[in-house]
Structure formats: structure tokens, C-alpha cells
Amino acid sequence: MYSQGLDNLGDLPPEQEAELVATFQARIDAEEKIEPKDWMPARYRHTLVRQISQHAHSEVVGMLPEGNWLTRAPSLHRKAILLAKVQDEAGHGAYLYSAAETLGVSRQEMVDDLIAGKARYSSIFNYPTPTWADVGAIGWLVDGAAIINQVPLCRCSYGPYARAMVRICREESFHQRQGYDIMQSLCSGTDAQREMAQDALNRWWWPSLMMFGPPDSDSVHSDQSMAWKIKRFSNDDLRQKFIDITIPQAEHLGLNVPDPDLRWDEESQHYEFGPIDWEEFSAVLAGDGPCNEERADAFAHKYEDGAWVREAAAAYAQKHTTQSKGKS
């Protein structure tokens, strides 16, 4: 269905190939949206499949750390909010898998790659959530970082991805507020609750900064993705924006950011911050994080347990498709 837009470079004369690439880039530069049936270079398609599928996997695996607290949230009110949030994340995964499918890759292929360990998801979800404050820190910091990362994707050059991100970002903004509200409640409570909030910040601060990816000098895909306007800002620029927004929030909560080198620079009007442990980042990506194995096993187990639901839904859809054809 999508062969026209997938990979017909290499079968063309060099002059025609160069003309197609130039026309494609001109559309990108003119802020036109690329749609599924449009011609696109194979590398553009491959980059999108990698990024969108990784994003979808992150939404789905990201349900697991917070799902751990669905039955243990401190009140019925908190349980209902957390349940709604986890449900939102499942929906985000569905939107993104659908966007990736427009590029000619099946959802089953993407899920199989994740289960086989061939595909990645955000390294942030390989950290544990031992206390209720972790749910607050995830909402405040992790979803806050996600918003900084994802709002520019609403202007991504690939139409289906950009449109999916509009709704996702709206919902993520509520998730960030929910997390901050939890942290605010803890910081307004007992000494033990404030210590719990501070401990969560201590553990989630640096992994949250790693969410933006390696420094620009080490980023493999960033320059090309920006040229194609899949992404709009560099990793370092997005990370700096997150820090500048988040530090005043931490100060309002009365929490101390665990960075002895942190300081405001009057000249640049930005916060300067200490070195990030990129060895930890690489180790987690390589599978050596605190919860890599746990998350992979949990996803595979839950996917297997849900097979009967998928089969029932497919049978129901097939039945109604057959009935519709019969009536026509």
C-alpha cells in the first residue's frame, strides 16, 4: 500500500534520484507535511519507524512503574487519577503504533522486536518506584521532560506523527500537573513526607536529564532529524529548557536539586549544571539498569496474557466485516 513512499531509491537513475531528494527536501523546508503515500527517502522512513516505535514502546512500558502503585495509592481519589493516567499512556501507545503503521511496518513487528530486545524504549523506565513519592516525581519530572521533548513534535514534518502528538501533549500536561500536585502535597506534610519527596527528586533528577539523549556532540541522528524537521531542537537545547523551567518549581516546593554545581548565570540567563553520568545512561540502554530485566519480563508476560483479548477483538471485527459485505 505504501510502496510508493518507502524505498525506491537505488532503482532510479542518479539524476532522477537527486531530483526526488531535492524536491522532498524543498517540501520539508517549506513546512509542508509529508503524508503516508508521498514519496520519501528510505532513510527518512527508517528514522521515523525507529523513533515512533521507540516512542510507542516507551508509552506502553511506562505504564509499568506507575501501575505498580494502582492498588496502593494513598486514597481513592489518588487511585482514580492514577488509573486515568495509566489508561492515557495506553492510548498514547495506540496512537503512536498507528502512526508507525502508516509507514508500512506492522504493530506485530514492532511488538515482536521489543520482546526480542531488538527495539528500545526510554531508559527512564528502567528505574524502580519504591515509594508513593516516585509517582509524583515521574509525573513532575519525567512527564515534564516528555512535554519539553514532545511539544515540538506537534510540528514534525511527518503528518500522522505530528497529529498524534497534539492530543498526546494535551494529556501529558495534565500528567505533569498531577505529579507536581503529589509532590506539593508531600512537601506540605510531615517531615517524613518531605524527606520522601526529596529522596524521590534525588533519584529521578539525573535520569530525567538523560531523557533528552546524549550531548549534541555525541548524537548520531540529531543533525539529520533536524534537517528533515522530524525534530526541531537539539538535545542540549531541550535539556537546558527543562532545567530552566524545573529549578524554580523545585525551589517553590522547598526541595534541593541534587547538583552541587548548579548555579544561575546572569550573562546567559540560564542555569549552569554539573556533569551528567553518561556511562550510567549507556549502561541502562545496554540492559544493565536496575529494572531492565523486570520491565522486559513484565511486558512479555502481560502481552502473552492479553492474547485472548486480541483474538476475541479480531474475531469480532472479522464477523462484522463479513456481515457488512453480505449486506452489500
Short mmCIF file of C-alpha atoms in Angstrom, two decimals, residues 127 206 210 274-283:
data_model
loop_
_atom_site.label_atom_id
_atom_site.label_comp_id
_atom_site.label_asym_id
_atom_site.label_seq_id
_atom_site.Cartn_x
_atom_site.Cartn_y
_atom_site.Cartn_z
CA TYR A 127 14.29 2.71 37.42
CA TRP A 206 19.71 12.88 36.72
CA MET A 210 19.29 11.84 30.39
CA GLY A 274 27.09 19.70 36.67
CA PRO A 275 28.29 16.78 34.53
CA ILE A 276 25.83 14.04 33.65
CA ASP A 277 26.96 10.43 34.14
CA TRP A 278 26.67 9.25 30.57
CA GLU A 279 28.22 5.92 31.50
CA GLU A 280 25.11 5.20 33.55
CA PHE A 281 22.95 6.18 30.59
CA SER A 282 24.85 3.82 28.28
CA ALA A 283 24.69 1.02 30.82
#
